[in-house]
PDB file of C-alpha atoms and ligand atoms in Angstrom:
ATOM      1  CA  UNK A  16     -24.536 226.490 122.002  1.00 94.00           C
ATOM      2  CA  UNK A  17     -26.881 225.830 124.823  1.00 97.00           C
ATOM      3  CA  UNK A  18     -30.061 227.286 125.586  1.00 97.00           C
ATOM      4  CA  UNK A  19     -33.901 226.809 126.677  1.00 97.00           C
ATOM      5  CA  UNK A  20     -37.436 226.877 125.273  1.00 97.00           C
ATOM      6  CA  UNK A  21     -40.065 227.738 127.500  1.00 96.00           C
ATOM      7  CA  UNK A  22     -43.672 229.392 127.379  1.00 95.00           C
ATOM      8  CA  UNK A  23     -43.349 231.289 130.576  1.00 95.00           C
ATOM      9  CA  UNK A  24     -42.179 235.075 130.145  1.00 94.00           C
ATOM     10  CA  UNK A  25     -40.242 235.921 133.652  1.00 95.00           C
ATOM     11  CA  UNK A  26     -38.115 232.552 133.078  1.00 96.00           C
ATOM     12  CA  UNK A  27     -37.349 233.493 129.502  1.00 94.00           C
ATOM     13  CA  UNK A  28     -36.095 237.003 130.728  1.00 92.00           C
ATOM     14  CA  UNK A  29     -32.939 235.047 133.402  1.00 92.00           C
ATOM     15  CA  UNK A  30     -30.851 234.043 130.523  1.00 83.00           C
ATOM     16  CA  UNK A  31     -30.192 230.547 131.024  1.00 91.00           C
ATOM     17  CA  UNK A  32     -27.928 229.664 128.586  1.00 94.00           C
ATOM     18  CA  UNK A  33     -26.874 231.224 124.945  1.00 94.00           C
ATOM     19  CA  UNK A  34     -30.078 231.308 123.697  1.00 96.00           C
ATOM     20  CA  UNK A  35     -33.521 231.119 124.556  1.00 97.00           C
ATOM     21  CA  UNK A  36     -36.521 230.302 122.511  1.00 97.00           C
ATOM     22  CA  UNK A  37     -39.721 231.656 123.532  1.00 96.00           C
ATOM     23  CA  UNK A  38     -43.040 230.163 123.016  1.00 95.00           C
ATOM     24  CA  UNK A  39     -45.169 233.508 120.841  1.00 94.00           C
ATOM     25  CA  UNK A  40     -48.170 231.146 119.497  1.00 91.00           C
ATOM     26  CA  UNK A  41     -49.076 228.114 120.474  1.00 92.00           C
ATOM     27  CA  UNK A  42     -50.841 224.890 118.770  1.00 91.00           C
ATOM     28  CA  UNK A  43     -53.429 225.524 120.744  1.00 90.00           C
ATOM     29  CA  UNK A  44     -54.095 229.009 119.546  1.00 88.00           C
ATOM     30  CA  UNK A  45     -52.530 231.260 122.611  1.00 90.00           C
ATOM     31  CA  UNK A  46     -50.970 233.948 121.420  1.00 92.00           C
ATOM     32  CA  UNK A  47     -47.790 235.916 123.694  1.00 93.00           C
ATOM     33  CA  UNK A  48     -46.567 238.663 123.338  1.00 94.00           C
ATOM     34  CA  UNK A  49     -42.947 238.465 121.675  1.00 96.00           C
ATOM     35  CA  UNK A  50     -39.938 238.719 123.623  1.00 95.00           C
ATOM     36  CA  UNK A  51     -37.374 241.003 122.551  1.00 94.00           C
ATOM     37  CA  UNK A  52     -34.035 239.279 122.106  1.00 92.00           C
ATOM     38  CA  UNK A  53     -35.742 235.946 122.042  1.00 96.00           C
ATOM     39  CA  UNK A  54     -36.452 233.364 119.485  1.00 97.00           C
ATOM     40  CA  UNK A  55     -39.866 233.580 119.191  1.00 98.00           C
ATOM     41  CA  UNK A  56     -42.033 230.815 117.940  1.00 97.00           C
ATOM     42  CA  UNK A  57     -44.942 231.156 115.933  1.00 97.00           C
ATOM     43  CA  UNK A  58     -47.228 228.135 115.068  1.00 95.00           C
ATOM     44  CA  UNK A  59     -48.097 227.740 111.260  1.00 95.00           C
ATOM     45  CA  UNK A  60     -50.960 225.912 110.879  1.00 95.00           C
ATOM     46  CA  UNK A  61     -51.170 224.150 113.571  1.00 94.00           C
ATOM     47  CA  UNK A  62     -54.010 225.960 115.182  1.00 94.00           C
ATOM     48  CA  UNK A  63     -56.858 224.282 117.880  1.00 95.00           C
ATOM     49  CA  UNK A  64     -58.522 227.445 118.524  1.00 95.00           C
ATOM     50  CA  UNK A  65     -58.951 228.260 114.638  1.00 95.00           C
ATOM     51  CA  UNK A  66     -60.037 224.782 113.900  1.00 94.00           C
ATOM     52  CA  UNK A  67     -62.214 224.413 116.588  1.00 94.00           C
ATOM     53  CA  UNK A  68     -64.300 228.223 115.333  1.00 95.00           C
ATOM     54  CA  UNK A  69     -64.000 226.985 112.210  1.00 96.00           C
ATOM     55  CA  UNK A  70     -64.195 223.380 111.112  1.00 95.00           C
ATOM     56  CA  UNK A  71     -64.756 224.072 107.741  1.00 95.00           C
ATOM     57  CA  UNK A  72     -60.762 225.537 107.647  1.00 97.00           C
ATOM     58  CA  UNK A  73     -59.429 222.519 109.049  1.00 97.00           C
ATOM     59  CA  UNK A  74     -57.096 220.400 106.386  1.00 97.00           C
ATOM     60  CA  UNK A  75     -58.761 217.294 104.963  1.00 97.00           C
ATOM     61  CA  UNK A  76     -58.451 213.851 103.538  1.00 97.00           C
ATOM     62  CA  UNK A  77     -59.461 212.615 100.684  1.00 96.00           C
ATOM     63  CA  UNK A  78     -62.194 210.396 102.693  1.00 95.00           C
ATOM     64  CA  UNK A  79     -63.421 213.499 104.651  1.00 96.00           C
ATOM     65  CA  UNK A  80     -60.997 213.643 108.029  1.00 96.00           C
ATOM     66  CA  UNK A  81     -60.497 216.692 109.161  1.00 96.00           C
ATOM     67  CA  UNK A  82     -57.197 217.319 110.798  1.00 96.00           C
ATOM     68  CA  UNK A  83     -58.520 218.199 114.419  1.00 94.00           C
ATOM     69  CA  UNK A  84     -57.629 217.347 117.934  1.00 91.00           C
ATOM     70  CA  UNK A  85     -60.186 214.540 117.840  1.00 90.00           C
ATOM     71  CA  UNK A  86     -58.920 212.818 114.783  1.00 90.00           C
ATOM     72  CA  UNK A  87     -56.189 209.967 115.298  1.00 88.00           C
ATOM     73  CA  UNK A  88     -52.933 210.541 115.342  1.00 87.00           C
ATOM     74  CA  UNK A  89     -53.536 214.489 115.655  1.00 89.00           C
ATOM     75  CA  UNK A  90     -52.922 215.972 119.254  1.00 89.00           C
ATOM     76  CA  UNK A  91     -53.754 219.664 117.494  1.00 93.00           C
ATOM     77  CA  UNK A  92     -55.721 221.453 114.972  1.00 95.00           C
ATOM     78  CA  UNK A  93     -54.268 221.908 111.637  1.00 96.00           C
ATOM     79  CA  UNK A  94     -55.731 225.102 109.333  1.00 97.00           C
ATOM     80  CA  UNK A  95     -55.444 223.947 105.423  1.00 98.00           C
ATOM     81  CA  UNK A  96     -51.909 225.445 104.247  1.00 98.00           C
ATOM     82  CA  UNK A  97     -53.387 226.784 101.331  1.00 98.00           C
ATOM     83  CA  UNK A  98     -56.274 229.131 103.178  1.00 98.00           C
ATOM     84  CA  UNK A  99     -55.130 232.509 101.883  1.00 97.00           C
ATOM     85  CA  UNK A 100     -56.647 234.423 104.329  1.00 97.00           C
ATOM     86  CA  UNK A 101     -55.334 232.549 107.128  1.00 96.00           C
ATOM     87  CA  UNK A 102     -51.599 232.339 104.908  1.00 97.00           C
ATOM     88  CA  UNK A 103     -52.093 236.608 105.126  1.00 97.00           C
ATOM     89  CA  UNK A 104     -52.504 236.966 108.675  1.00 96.00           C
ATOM     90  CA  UNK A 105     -50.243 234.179 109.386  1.00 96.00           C
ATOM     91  CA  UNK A 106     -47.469 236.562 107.609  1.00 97.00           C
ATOM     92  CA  UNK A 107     -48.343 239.536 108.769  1.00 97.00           C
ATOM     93  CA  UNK A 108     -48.083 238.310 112.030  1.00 96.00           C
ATOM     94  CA  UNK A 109     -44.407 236.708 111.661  1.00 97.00           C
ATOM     95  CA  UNK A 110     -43.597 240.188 110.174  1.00 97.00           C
ATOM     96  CA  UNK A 111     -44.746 241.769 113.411  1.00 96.00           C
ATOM     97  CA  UNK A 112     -42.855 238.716 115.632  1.00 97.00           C
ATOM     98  CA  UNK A 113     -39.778 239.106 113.437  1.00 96.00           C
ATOM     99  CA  UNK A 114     -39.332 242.716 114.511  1.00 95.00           C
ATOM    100  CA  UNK A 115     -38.731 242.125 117.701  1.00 94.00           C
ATOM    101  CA  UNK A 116     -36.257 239.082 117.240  1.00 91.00           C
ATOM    102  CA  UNK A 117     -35.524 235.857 115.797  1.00 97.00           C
ATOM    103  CA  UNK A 118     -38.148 233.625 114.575  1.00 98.00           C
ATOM    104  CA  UNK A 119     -38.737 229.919 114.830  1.00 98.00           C
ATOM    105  CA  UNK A 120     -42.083 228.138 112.809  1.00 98.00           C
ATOM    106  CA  UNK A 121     -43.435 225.862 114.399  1.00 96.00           C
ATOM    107  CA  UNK A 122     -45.866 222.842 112.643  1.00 93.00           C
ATOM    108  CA  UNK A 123     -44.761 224.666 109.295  1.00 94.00           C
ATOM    109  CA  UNK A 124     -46.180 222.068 106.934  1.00 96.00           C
ATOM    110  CA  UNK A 125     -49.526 219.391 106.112  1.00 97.00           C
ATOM    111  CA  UNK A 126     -50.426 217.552 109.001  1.00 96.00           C
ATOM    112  CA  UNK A 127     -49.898 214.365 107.598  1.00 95.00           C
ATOM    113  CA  UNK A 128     -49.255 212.102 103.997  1.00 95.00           C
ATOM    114  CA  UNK A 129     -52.955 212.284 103.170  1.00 96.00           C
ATOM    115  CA  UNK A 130     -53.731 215.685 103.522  1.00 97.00           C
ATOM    116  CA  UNK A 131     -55.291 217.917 102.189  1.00 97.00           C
ATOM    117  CA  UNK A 132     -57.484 217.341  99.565  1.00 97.00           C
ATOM    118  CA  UNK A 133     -59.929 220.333 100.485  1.00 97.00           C
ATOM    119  CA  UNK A 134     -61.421 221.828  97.451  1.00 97.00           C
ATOM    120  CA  UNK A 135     -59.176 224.661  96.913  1.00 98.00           C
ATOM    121  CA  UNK A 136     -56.046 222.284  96.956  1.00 98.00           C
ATOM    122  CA  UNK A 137     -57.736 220.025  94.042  1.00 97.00           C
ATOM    123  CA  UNK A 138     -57.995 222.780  92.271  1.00 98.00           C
ATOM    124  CA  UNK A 139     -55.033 224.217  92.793  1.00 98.00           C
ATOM    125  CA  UNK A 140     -53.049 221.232  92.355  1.00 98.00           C
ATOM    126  CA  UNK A 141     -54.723 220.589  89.282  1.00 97.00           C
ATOM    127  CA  UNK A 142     -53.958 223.879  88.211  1.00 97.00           C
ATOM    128  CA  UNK A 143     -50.507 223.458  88.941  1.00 97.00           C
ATOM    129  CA  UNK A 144     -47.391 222.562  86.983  1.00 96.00           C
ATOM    130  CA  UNK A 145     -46.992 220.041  88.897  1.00 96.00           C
ATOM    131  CA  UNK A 146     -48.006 216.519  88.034  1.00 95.00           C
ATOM    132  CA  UNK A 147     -46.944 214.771  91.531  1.00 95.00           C
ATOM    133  CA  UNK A 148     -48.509 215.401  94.846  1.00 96.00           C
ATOM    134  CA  UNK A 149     -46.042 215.526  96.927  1.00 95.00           C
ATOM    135  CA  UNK A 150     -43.989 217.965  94.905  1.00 96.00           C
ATOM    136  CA  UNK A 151     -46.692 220.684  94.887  1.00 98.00           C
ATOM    137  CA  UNK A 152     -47.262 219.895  98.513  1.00 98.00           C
ATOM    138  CA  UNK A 153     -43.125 220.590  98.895  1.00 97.00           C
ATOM    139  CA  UNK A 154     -43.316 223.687  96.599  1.00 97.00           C
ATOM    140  CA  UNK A 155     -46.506 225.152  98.759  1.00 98.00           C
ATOM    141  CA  UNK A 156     -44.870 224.972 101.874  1.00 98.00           C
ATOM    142  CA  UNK A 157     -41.330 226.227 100.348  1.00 98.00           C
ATOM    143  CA  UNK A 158     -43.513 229.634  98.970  1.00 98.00           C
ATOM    144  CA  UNK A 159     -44.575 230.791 102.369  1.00 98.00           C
ATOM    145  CA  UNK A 160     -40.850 229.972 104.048  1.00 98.00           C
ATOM    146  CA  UNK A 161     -39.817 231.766 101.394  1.00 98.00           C
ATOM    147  CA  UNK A 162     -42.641 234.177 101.887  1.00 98.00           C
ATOM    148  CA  UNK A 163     -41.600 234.446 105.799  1.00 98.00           C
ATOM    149  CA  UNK A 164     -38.216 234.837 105.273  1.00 98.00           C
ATOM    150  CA  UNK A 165     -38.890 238.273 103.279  1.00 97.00           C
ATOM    151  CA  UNK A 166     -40.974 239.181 106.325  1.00 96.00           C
ATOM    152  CA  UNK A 167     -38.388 238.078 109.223  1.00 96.00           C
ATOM    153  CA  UNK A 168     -35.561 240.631 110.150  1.00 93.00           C
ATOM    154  CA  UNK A 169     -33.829 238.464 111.932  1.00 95.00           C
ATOM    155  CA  UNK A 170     -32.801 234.781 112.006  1.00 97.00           C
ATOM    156  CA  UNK A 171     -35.530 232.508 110.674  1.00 98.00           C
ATOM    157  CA  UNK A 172     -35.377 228.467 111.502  1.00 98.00           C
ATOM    158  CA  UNK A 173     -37.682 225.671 110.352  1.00 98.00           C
ATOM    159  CA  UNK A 174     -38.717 222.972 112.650  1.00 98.00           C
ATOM    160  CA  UNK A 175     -38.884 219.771 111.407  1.00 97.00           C
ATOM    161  CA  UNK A 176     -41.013 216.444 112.634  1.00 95.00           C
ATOM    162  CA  UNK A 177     -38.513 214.003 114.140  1.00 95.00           C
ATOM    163  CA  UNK A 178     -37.825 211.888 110.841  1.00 96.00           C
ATOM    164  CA  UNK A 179     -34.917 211.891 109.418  1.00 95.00           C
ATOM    165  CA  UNK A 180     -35.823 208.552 107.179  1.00 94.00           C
ATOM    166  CA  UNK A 181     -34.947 210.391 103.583  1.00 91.00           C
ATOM    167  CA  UNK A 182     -38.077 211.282 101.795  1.00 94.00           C
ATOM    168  CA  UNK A 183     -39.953 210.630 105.027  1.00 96.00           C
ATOM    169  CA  UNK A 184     -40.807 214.423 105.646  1.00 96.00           C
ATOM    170  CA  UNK A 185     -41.084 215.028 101.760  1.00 96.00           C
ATOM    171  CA  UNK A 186     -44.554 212.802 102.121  1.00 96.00           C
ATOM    172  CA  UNK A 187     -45.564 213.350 105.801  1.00 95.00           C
ATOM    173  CA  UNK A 188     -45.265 217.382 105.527  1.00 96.00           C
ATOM    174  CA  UNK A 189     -44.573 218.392 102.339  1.00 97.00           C
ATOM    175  CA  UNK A 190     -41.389 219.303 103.951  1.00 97.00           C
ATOM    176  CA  UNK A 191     -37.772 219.332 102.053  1.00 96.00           C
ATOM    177  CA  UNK A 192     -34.887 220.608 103.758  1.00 96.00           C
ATOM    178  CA  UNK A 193     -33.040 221.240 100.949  1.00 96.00           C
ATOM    179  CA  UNK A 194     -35.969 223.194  99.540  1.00 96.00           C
ATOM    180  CA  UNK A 195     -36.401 225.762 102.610  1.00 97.00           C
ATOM    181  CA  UNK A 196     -32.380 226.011 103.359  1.00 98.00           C
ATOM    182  CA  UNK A 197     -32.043 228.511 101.019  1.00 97.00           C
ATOM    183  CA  UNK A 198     -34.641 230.546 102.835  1.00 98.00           C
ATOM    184  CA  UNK A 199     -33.578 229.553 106.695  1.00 98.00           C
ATOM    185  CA  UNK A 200     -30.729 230.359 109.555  1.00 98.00           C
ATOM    186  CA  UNK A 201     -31.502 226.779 110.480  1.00 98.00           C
ATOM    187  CA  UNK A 202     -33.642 224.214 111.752  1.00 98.00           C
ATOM    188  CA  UNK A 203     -35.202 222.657 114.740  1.00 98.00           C
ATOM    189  CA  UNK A 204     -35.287 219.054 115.821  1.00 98.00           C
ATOM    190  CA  UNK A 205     -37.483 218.369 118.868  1.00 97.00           C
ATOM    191  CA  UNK A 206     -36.264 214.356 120.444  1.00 97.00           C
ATOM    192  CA  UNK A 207     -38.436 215.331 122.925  1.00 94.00           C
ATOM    193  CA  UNK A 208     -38.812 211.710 125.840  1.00 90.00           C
ATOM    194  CA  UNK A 209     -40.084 211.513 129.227  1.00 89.00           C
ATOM    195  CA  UNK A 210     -37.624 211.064 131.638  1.00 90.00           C
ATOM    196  CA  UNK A 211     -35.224 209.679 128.707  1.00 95.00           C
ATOM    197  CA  UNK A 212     -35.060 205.997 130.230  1.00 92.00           C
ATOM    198  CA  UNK A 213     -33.288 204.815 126.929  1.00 93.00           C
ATOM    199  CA  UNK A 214     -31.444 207.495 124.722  1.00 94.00           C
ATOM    200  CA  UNK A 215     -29.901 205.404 121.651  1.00 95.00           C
ATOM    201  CA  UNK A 216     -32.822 206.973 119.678  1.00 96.00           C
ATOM    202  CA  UNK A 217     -32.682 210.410 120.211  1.00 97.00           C
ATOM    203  CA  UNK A 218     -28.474 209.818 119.272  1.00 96.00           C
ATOM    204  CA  UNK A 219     -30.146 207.602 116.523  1.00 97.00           C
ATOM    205  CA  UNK A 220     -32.276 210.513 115.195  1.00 98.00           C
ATOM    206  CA  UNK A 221     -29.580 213.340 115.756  1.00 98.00           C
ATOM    207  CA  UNK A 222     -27.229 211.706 114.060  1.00 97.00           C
ATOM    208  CA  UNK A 223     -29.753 210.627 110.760  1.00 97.00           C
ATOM    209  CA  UNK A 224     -30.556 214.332 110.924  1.00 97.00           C
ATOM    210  CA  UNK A 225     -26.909 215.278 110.863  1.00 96.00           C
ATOM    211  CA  UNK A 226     -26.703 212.918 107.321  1.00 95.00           C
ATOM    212  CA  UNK A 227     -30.159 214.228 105.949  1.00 94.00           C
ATOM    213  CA  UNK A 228     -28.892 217.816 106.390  1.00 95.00           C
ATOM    214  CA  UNK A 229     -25.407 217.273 105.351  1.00 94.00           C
ATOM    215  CA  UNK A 230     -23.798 219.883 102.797  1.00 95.00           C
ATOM    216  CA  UNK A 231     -27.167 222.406 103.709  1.00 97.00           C
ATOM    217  CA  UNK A 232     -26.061 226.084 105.450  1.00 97.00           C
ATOM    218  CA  UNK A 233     -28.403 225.929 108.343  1.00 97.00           C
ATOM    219  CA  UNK A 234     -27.627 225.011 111.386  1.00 97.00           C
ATOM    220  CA  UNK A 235     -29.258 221.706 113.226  1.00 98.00           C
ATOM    221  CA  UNK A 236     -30.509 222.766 117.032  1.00 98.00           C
ATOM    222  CA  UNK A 237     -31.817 219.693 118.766  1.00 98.00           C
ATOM    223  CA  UNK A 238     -34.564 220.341 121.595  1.00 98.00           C
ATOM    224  CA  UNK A 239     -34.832 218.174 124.494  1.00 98.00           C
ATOM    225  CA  UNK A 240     -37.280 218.068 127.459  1.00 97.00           C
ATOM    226  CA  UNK A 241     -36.017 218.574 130.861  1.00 96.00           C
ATOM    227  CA  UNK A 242     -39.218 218.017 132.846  1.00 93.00           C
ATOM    228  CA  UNK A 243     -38.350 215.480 135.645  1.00 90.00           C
ATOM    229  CA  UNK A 244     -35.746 214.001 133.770  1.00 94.00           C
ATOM    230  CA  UNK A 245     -32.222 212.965 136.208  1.00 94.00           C
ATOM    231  CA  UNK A 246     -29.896 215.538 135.296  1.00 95.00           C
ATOM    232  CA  UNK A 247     -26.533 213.365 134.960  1.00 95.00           C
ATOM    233  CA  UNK A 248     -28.716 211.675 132.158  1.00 95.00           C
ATOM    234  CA  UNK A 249     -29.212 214.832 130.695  1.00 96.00           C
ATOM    235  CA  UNK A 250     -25.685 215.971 130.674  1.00 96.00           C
ATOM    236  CA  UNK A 251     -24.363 212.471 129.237  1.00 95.00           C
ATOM    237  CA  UNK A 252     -27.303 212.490 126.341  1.00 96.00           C
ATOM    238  CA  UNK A 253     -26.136 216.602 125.625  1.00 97.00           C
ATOM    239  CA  UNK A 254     -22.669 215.251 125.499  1.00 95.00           C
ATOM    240  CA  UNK A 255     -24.083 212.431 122.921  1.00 95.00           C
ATOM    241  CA  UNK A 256     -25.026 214.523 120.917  1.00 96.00           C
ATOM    242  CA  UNK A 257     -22.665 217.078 120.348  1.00 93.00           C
ATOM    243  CA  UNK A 258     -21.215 215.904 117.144  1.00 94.00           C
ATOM    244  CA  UNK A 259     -24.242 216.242 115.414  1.00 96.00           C
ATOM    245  CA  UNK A 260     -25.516 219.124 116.501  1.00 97.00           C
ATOM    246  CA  UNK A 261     -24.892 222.610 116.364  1.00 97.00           C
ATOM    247  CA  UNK A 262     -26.828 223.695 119.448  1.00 97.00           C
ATOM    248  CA  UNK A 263     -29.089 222.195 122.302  1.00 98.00           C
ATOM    249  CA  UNK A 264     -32.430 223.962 123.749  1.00 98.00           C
ATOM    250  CA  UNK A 265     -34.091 222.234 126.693  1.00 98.00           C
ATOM    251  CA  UNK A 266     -37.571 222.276 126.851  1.00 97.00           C
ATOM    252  CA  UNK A 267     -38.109 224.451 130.604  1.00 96.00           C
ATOM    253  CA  UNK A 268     -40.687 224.663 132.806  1.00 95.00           C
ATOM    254  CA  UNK A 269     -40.060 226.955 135.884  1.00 95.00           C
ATOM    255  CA  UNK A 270     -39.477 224.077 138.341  1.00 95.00           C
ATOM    256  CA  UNK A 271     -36.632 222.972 136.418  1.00 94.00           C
ATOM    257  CA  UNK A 272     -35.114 226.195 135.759  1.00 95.00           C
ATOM    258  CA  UNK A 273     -32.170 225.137 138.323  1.00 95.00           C
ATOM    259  CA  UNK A 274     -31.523 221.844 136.969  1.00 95.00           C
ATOM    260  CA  UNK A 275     -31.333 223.696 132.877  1.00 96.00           C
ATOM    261  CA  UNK A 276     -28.722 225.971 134.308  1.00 96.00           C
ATOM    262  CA  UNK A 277     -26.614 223.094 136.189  1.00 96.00           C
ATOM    263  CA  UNK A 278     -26.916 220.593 133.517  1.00 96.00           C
ATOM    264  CA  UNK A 279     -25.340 223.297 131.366  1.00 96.00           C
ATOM    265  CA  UNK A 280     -22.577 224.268 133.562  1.00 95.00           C
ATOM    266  CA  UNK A 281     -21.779 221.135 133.652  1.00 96.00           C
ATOM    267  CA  UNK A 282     -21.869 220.048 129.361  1.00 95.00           C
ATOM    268  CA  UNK A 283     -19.502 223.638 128.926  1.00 93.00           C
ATOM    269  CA  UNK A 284     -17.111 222.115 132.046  1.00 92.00           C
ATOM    270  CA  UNK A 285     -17.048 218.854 130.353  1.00 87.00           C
ATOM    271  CA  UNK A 286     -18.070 217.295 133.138  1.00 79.00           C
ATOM    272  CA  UNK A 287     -18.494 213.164 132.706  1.00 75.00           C
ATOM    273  CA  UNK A 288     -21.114 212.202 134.625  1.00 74.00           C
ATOM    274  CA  UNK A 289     -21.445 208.465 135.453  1.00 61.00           C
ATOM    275  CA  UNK A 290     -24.389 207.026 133.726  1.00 54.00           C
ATOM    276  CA  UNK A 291     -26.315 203.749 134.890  1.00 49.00           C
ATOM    277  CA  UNK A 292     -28.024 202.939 131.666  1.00 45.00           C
TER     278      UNK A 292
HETATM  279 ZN1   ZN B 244     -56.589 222.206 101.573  1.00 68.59          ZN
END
């Protein structure tokens, strides 16, 4: 299955391809309408405009780094996962998204191994059955997928940070695939490159995915970019990947909207392009 992800309504509405995910909230804190019939994506916690309001609700190190744009290795805000209020509104709002279609989360998870030792996650870690970290961090995040999925007529998928490594997401996001697959349609790998000038790694990582998610139900969508990238190398890195994955969204911007549609003509036709690598 084939498809596009793209932020910008009037392109979402031409049908380019199977499927079409649709950009709803954004890291940065824009909110869209939904789009009926789309797959809307909704942010979790990854939040700029929250953060930025409200420092004090940003997730935290142990040595006081707050998980903002400014901080390294963070291009986004990140809200602490375990801010009730903002866990409330965050579900009542994929209730509202998931009426009108599908639903994909987006950043669902802590933004990174050393967060977040806030106050409230001390204490409610300590408070906790749990007498590892990591495996409250994996059971906090697998409540509110569960929580979501309750809320979420439709399909529900999980995206997941590029790492297939095993354990790797475990201790970066308090992420475990095996943990949320009972509660997801499937999930969402973004390999996203610029121009792709080398591909062997986004094969590499579709095809560590394809072993890390082995023997799960959900299905594995990969998401590309197709911003100025040559589109026979698009077609013969789709092709690459079609053993491992179930479908393929390309990242759209309007300008490219032409290109999307041709490169998938051309991965349904079989079409071999000839690739210069
Ligand atoms: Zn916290």
């Amino acid at each position: 299955m084939y498809g596009m992800l793209t932020a910008d309504r009037d392109l979402a509405r031409a049908e380019i391809g199977t499927v079409t995910h649709f950009f709803a909230d954004s890291v940065d804190g824009t909110r869209r309408e939904p789009l009926p019939g789309a797959v809307n994506s909704v942010a979790c916690w990854g939040d700029t405009a929250t953060v930025r309001d409200e420092p004090a609700r940003a997730a935290v190190t142990a040595d006081g780094t707050r998980a903002t744009p400014d901080a390294e290795g963070h291009d986004w805000g990140t809200v602490c996962p375990t801010d009730p209020d903002y866990r409330d509104k965050l579900l009542e709002r994929l209730e509202r998204v998931g009426a009108v279609g599908d639903v994909r989360l987006t950043t669902p998870g802590f933004p990174g191994a050393s967060f977040c030792h806030c106050e409230r996650c001390d204490r409610e870690f300590a408070a906790s059955d749990h007498e590892d970290r990591d495996t409250w961090r994996t059971a906090v995040i697998a409540d509110f997928v569960a929580a979501a999925a309750e809320r979420v007529e439709g399909d529900l998928l999980a995206t997941l940070y590029p790492d297939p490594y095993p354990g790797n997401l475990r201790e970066r996001a308090g992420v475990d695939p095996g943990s949320l697959a009972p509660f997801v349609d499937g999930f969402v790998v973004p390999l996203c490159g610029v121009g792709y000038g080398t591909t062997y790694w986004v094969e590499s990582l579709a095809r560590g995915f394809a072993h890390e998610l082995e023997g799960l139900e959900p299905e594995l969508t990969i998401q590309l970019s197709a911003d100025g990238v040559d589109p026979d190398r698009l077609v013969g890195l789709t092709q690459q990947l079609e053993a491992h994955a179930d479908a393929v969204v390309y990242g759209t911007y309007p300008a490219d909207a032409d290109t999307v549609k041709d490169v998938i003509r051309r991965v349904r036709e079989g079409d071999t392009p000839s690739l210069t690598v």
